[in-house]
JSON list of C-alpha atoms in Angstrom, two decimals:
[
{"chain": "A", "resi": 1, "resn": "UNK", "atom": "CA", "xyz": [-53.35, 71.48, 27.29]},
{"chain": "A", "resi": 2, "resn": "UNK", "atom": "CA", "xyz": [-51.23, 68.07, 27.33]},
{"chain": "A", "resi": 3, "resn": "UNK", "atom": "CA", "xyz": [-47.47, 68.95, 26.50]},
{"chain": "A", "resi": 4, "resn": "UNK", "atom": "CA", "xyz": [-45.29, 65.80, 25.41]},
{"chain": "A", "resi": 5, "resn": "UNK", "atom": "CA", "xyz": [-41.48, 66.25, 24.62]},
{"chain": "A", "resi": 6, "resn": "UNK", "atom": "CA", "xyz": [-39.97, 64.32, 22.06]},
{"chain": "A", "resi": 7, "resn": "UNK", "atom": "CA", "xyz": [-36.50, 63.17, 22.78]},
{"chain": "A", "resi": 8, "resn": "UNK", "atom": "CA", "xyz": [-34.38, 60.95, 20.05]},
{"chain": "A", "resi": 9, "resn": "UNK", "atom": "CA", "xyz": [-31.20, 59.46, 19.81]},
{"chain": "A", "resi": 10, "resn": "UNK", "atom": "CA", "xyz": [-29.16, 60.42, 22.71]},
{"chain": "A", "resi": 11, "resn": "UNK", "atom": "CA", "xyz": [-26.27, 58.57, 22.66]},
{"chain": "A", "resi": 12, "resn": "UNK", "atom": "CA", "xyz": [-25.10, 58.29, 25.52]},
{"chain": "A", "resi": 13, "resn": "UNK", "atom": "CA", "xyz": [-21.64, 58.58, 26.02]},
{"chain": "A", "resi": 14, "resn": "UNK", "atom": "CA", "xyz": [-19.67, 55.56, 25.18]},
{"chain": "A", "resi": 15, "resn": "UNK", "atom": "CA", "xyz": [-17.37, 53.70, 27.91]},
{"chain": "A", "resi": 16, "resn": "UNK", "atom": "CA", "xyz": [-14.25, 52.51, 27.57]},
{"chain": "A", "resi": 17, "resn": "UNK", "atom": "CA", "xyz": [-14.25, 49.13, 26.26]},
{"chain": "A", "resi": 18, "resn": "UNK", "atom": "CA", "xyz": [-12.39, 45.48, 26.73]},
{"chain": "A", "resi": 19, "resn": "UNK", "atom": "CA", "xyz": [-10.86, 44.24, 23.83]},
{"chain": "A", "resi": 20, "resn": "UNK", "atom": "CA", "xyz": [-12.98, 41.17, 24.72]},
{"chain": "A", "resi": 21, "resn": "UNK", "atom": "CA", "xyz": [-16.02, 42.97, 24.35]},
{"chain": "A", "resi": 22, "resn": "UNK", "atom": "CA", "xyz": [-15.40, 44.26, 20.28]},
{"chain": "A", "resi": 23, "resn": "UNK", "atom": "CA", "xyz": [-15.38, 41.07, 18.44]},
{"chain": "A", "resi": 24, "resn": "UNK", "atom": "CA", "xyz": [-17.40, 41.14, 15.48]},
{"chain": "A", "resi": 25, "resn": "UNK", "atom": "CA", "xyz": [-19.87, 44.29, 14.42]},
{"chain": "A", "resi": 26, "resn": "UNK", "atom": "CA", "xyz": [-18.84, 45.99, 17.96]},
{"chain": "A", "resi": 27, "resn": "UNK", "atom": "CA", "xyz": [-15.36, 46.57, 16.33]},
{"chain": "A", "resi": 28, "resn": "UNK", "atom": "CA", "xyz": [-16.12, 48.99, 13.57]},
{"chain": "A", "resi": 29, "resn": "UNK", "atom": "CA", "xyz": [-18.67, 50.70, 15.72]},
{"chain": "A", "resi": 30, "resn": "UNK", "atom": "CA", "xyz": [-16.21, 51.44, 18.05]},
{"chain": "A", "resi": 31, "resn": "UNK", "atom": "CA", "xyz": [-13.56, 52.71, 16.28]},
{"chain": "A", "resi": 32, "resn": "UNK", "atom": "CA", "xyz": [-16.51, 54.89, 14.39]},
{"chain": "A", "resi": 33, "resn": "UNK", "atom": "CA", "xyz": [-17.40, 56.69, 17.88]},
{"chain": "A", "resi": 34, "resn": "UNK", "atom": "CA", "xyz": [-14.11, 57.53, 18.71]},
{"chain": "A", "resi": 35, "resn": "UNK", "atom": "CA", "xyz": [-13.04, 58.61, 15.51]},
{"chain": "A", "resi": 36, "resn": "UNK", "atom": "CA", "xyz": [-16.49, 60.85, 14.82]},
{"chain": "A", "resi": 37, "resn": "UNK", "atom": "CA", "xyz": [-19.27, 60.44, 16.75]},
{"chain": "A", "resi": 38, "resn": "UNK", "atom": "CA", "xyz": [-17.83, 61.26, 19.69]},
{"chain": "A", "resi": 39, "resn": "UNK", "atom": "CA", "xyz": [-17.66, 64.97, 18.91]},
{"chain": "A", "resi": 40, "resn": "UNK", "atom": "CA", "xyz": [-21.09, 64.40, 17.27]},
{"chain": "A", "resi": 41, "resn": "UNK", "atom": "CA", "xyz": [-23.12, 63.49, 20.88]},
{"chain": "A", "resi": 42, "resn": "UNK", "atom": "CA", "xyz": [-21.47, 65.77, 23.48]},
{"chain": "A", "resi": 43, "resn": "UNK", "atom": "CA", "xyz": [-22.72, 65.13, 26.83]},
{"chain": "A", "resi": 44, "resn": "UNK", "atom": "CA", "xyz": [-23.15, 68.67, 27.56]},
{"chain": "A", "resi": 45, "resn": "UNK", "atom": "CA", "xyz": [-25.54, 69.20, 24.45]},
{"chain": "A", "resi": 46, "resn": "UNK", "atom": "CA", "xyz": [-27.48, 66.45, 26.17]},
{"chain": "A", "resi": 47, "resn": "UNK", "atom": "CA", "xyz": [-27.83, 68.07, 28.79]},
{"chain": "A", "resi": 48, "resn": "UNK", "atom": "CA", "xyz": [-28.87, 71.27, 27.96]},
{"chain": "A", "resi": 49, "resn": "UNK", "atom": "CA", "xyz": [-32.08, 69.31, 26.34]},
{"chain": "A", "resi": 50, "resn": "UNK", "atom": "CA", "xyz": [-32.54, 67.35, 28.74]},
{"chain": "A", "resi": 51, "resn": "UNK", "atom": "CA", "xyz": [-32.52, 70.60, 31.34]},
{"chain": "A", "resi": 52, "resn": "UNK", "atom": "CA", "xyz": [-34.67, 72.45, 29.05]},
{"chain": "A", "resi": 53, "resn": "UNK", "atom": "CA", "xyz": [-37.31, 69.24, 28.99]},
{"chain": "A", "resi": 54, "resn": "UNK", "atom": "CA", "xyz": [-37.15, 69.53, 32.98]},
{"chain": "A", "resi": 55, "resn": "UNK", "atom": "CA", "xyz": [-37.76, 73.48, 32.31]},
{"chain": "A", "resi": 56, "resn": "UNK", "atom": "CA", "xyz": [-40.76, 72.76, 30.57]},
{"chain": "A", "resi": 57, "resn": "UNK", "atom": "CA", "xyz": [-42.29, 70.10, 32.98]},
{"chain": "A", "resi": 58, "resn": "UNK", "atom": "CA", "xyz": [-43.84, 68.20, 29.91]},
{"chain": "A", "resi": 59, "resn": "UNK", "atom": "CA", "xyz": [-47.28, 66.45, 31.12]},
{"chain": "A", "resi": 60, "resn": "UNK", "atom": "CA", "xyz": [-45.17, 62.94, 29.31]},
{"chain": "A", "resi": 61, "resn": "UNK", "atom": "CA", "xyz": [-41.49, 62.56, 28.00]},
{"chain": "A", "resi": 62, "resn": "UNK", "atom": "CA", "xyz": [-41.65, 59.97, 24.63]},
{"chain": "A", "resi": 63, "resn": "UNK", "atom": "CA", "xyz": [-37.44, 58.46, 24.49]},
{"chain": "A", "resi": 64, "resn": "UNK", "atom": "CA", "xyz": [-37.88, 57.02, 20.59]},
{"chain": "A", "resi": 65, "resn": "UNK", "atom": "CA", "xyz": [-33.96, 54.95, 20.40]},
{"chain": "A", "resi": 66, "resn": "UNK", "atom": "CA", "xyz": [-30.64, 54.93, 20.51]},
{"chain": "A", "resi": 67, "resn": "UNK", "atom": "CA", "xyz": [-30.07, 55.37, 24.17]},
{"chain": "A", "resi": 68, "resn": "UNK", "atom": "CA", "xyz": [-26.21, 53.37, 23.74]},
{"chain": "A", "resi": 69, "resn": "UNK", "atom": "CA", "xyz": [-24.25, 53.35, 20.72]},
{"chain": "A", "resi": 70, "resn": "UNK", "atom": "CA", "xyz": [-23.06, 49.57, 20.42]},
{"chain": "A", "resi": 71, "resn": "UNK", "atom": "CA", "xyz": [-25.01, 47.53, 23.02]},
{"chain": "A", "resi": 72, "resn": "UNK", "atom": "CA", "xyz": [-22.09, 47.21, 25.63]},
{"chain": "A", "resi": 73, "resn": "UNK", "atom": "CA", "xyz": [-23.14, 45.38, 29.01]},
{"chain": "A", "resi": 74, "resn": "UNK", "atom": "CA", "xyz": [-21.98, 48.42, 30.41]},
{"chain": "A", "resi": 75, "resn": "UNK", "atom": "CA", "xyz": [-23.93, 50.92, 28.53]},
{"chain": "A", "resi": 76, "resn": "UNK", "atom": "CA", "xyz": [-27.13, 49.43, 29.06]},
{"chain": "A", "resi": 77, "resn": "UNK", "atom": "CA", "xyz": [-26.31, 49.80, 33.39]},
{"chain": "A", "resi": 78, "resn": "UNK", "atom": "CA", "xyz": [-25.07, 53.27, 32.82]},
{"chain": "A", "resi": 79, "resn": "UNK", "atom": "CA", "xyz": [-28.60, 54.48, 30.24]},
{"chain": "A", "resi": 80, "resn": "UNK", "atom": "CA", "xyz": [-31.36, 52.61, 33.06]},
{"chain": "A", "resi": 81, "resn": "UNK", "atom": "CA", "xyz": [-29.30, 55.43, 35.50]},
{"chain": "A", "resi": 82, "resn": "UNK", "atom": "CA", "xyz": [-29.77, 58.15, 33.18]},
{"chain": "A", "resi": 83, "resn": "UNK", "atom": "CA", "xyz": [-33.10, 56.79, 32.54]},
{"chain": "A", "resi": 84, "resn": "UNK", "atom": "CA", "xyz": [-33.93, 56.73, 36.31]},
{"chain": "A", "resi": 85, "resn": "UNK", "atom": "CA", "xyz": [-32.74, 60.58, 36.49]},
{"chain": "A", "resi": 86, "resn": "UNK", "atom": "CA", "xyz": [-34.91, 61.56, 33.34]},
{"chain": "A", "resi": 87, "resn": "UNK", "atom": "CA", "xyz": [-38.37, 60.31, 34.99]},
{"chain": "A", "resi": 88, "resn": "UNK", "atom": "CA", "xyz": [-40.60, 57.68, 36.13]},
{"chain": "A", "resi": 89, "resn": "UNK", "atom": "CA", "xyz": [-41.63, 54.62, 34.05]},
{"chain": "A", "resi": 90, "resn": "UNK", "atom": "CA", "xyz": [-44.91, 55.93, 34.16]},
{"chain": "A", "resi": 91, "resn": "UNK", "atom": "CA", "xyz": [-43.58, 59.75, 32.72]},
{"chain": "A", "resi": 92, "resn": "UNK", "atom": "CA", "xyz": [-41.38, 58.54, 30.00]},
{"chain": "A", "resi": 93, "resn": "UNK", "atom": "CA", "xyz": [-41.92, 55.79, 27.42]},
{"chain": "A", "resi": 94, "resn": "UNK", "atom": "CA", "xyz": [-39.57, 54.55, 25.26]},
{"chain": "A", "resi": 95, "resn": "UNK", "atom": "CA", "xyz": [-39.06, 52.64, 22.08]},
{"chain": "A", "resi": 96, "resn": "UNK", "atom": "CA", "xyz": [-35.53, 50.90, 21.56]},
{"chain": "A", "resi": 97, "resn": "UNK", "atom": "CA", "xyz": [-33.48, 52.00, 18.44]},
{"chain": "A", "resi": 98, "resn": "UNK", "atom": "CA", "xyz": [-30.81, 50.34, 15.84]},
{"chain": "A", "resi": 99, "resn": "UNK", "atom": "CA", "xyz": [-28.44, 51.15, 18.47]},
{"chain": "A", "resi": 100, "resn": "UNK", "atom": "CA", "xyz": [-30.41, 49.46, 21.42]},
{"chain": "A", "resi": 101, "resn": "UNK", "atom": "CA", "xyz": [-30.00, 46.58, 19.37]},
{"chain": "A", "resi": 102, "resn": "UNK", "atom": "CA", "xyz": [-26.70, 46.50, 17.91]},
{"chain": "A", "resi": 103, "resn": "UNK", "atom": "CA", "xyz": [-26.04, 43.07, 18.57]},
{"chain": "A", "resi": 104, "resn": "UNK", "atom": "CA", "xyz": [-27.43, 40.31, 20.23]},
{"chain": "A", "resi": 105, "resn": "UNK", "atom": "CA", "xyz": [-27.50, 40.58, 23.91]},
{"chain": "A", "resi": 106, "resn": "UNK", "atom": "CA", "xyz": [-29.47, 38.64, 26.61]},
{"chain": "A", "resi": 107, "resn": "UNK", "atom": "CA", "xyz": [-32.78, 41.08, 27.69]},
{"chain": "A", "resi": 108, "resn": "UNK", "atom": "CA", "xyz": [-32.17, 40.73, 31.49]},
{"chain": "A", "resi": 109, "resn": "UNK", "atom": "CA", "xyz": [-28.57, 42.31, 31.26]},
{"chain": "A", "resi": 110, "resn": "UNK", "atom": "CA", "xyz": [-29.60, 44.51, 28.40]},
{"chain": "A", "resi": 111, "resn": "UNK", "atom": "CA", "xyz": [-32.82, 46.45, 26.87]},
{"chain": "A", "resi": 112, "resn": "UNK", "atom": "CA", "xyz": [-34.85, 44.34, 30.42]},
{"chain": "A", "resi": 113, "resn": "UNK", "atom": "CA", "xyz": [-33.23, 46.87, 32.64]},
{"chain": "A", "resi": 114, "resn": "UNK", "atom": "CA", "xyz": [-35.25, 49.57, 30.57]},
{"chain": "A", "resi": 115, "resn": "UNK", "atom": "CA", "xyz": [-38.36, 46.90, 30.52]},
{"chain": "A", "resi": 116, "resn": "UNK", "atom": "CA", "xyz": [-40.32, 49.15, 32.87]},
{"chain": "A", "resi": 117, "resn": "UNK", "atom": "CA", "xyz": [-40.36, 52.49, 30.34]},
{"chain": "A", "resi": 118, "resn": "UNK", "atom": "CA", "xyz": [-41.29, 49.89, 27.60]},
{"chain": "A", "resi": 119, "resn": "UNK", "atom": "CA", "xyz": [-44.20, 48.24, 29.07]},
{"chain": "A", "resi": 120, "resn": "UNK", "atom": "CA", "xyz": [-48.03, 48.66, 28.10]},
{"chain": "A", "resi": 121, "resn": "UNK", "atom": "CA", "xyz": [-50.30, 50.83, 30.44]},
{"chain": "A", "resi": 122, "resn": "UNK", "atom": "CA", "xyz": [-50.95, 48.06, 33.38]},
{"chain": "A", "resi": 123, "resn": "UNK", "atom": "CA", "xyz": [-48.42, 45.11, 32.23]},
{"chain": "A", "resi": 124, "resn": "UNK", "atom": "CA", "xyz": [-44.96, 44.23, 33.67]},
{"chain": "A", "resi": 125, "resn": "UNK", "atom": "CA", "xyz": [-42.15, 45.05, 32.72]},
{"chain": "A", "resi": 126, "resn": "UNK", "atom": "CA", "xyz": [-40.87, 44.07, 29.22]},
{"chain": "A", "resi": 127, "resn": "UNK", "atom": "CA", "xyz": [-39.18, 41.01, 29.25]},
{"chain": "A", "resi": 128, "resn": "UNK", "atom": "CA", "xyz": [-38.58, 40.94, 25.08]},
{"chain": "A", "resi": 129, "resn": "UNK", "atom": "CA", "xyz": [-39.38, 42.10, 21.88]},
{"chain": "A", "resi": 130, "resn": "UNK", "atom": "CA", "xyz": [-42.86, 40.30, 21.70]},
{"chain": "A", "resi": 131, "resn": "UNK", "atom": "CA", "xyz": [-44.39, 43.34, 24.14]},
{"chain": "A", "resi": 132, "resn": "UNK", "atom": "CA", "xyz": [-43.97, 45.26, 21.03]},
{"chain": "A", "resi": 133, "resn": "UNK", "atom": "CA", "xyz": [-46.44, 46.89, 19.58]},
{"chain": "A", "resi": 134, "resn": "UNK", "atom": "CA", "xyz": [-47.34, 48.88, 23.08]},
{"chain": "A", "resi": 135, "resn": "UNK", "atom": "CA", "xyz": [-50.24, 51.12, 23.94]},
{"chain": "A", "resi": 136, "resn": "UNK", "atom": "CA", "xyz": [-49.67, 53.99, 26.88]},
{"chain": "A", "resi": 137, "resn": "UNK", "atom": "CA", "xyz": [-52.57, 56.50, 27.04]},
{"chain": "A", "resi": 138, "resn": "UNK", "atom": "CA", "xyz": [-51.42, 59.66, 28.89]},
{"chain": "A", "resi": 139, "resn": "UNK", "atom": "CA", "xyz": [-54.46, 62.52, 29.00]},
{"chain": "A", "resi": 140, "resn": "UNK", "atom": "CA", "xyz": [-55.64, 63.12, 25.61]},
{"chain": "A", "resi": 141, "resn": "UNK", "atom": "CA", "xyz": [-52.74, 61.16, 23.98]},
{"chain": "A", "resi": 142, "resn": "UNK", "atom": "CA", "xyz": [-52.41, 57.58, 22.91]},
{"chain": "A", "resi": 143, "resn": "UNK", "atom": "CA", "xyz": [-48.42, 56.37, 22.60]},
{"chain": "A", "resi": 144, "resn": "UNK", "atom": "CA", "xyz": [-48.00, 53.43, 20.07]},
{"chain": "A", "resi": 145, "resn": "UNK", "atom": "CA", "xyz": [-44.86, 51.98, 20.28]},
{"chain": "A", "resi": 146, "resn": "UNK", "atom": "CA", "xyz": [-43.58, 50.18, 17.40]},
{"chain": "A", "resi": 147, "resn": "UNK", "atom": "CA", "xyz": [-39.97, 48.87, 17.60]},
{"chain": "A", "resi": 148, "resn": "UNK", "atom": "CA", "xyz": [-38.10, 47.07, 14.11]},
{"chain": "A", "resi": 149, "resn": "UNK", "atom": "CA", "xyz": [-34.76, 46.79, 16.19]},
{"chain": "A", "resi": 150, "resn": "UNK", "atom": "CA", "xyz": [-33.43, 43.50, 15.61]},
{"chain": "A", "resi": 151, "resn": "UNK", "atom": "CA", "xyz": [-29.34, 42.99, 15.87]},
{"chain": "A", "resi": 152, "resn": "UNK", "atom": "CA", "xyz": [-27.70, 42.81, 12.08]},
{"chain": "A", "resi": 153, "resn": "UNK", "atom": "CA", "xyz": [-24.46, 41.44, 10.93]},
{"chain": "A", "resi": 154, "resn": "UNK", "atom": "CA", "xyz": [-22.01, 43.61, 10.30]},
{"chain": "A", "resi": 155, "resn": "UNK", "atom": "CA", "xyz": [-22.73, 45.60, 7.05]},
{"chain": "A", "resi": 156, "resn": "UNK", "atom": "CA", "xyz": [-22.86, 43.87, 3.75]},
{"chain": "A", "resi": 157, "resn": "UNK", "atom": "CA", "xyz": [-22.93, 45.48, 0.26]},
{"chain": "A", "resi": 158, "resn": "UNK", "atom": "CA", "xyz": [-26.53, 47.28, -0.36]},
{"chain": "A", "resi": 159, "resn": "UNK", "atom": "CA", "xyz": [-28.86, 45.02, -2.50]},
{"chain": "A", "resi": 160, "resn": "UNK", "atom": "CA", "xyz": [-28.91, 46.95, -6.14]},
{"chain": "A", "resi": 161, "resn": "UNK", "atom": "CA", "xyz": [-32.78, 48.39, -5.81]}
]
């Protein structure tokens, strides 16, 4: 029998950031983490999962999003770490959330140090969005990945539909 675990959203915990580093969107989605989400994605909640997922010694670990919270150079260094520590490119594939993309940043500092865990069976590592859609067979399973990340503005008032 082929076991996958399913992990989404972890939000990693958020650094400390420069005041040159919160212009724009970044702002309000700071100030949001500290003020609730904070005590919404403990670490210690993550890693109880994540322990339990290490437990289980799943055949393939799927990572669908959210792996940062507001696309800070330094959260993107700090998730390929805990990346690194979850598995192998080859034992965990993952598909980049809203939060992945948060704003624009450039791929090589950003979502290309994850490029690797994104990557079809037998291509390179991702270097941008266009690898999307992605194709990983693992045993009797075929992983799709589909990603609709793209960064947004900061929000606007909701279209009356």
């Amino acid at each position: 029998m082929f076991a996958l675990a399913h992990l989404s959203d972890p939000h990693l915990p958020m650094p400390r950031a420069r005041i040159t580093e919160l212009i724009g969107k970044r702002a309000t989605g700071y100030v949001n983490w500290w003020r609730r989400r904070v005590q919404l994605h403990v670490p210690q909640a993550l890693a109880g999962i994540v322990a339990d997922i290490e437990t289980k010694q799943p055949d393939h670990i799927a990572l669908t999003g959210d792996l940062v919270n507001i696309s800070l150079p330094s959260e993107f260094s700090k998730a390929a770490q805990w990346l690194e520590a979850l598995g192998r490119p080859h034992d965990v594939t993952l598909v980049p959330g809203n939060h992945d993309v948060y704003v624009a940043t450039a791929w090589p500092e950003s979502l290309g140090l994850w490029g690797a865990y994104m990557a079809s069976d037998g291509a390179p590592p991702a270097t941008g969005f266009d690898v999307f859609p992605t194709l990983r067979r693992r045993g009797p399973v075929a992983l799709v990945g589909l990603s609709s990340g793209v960064p947004k503005p900061p929000s606007s008032p909701l279209a009356p539909w």
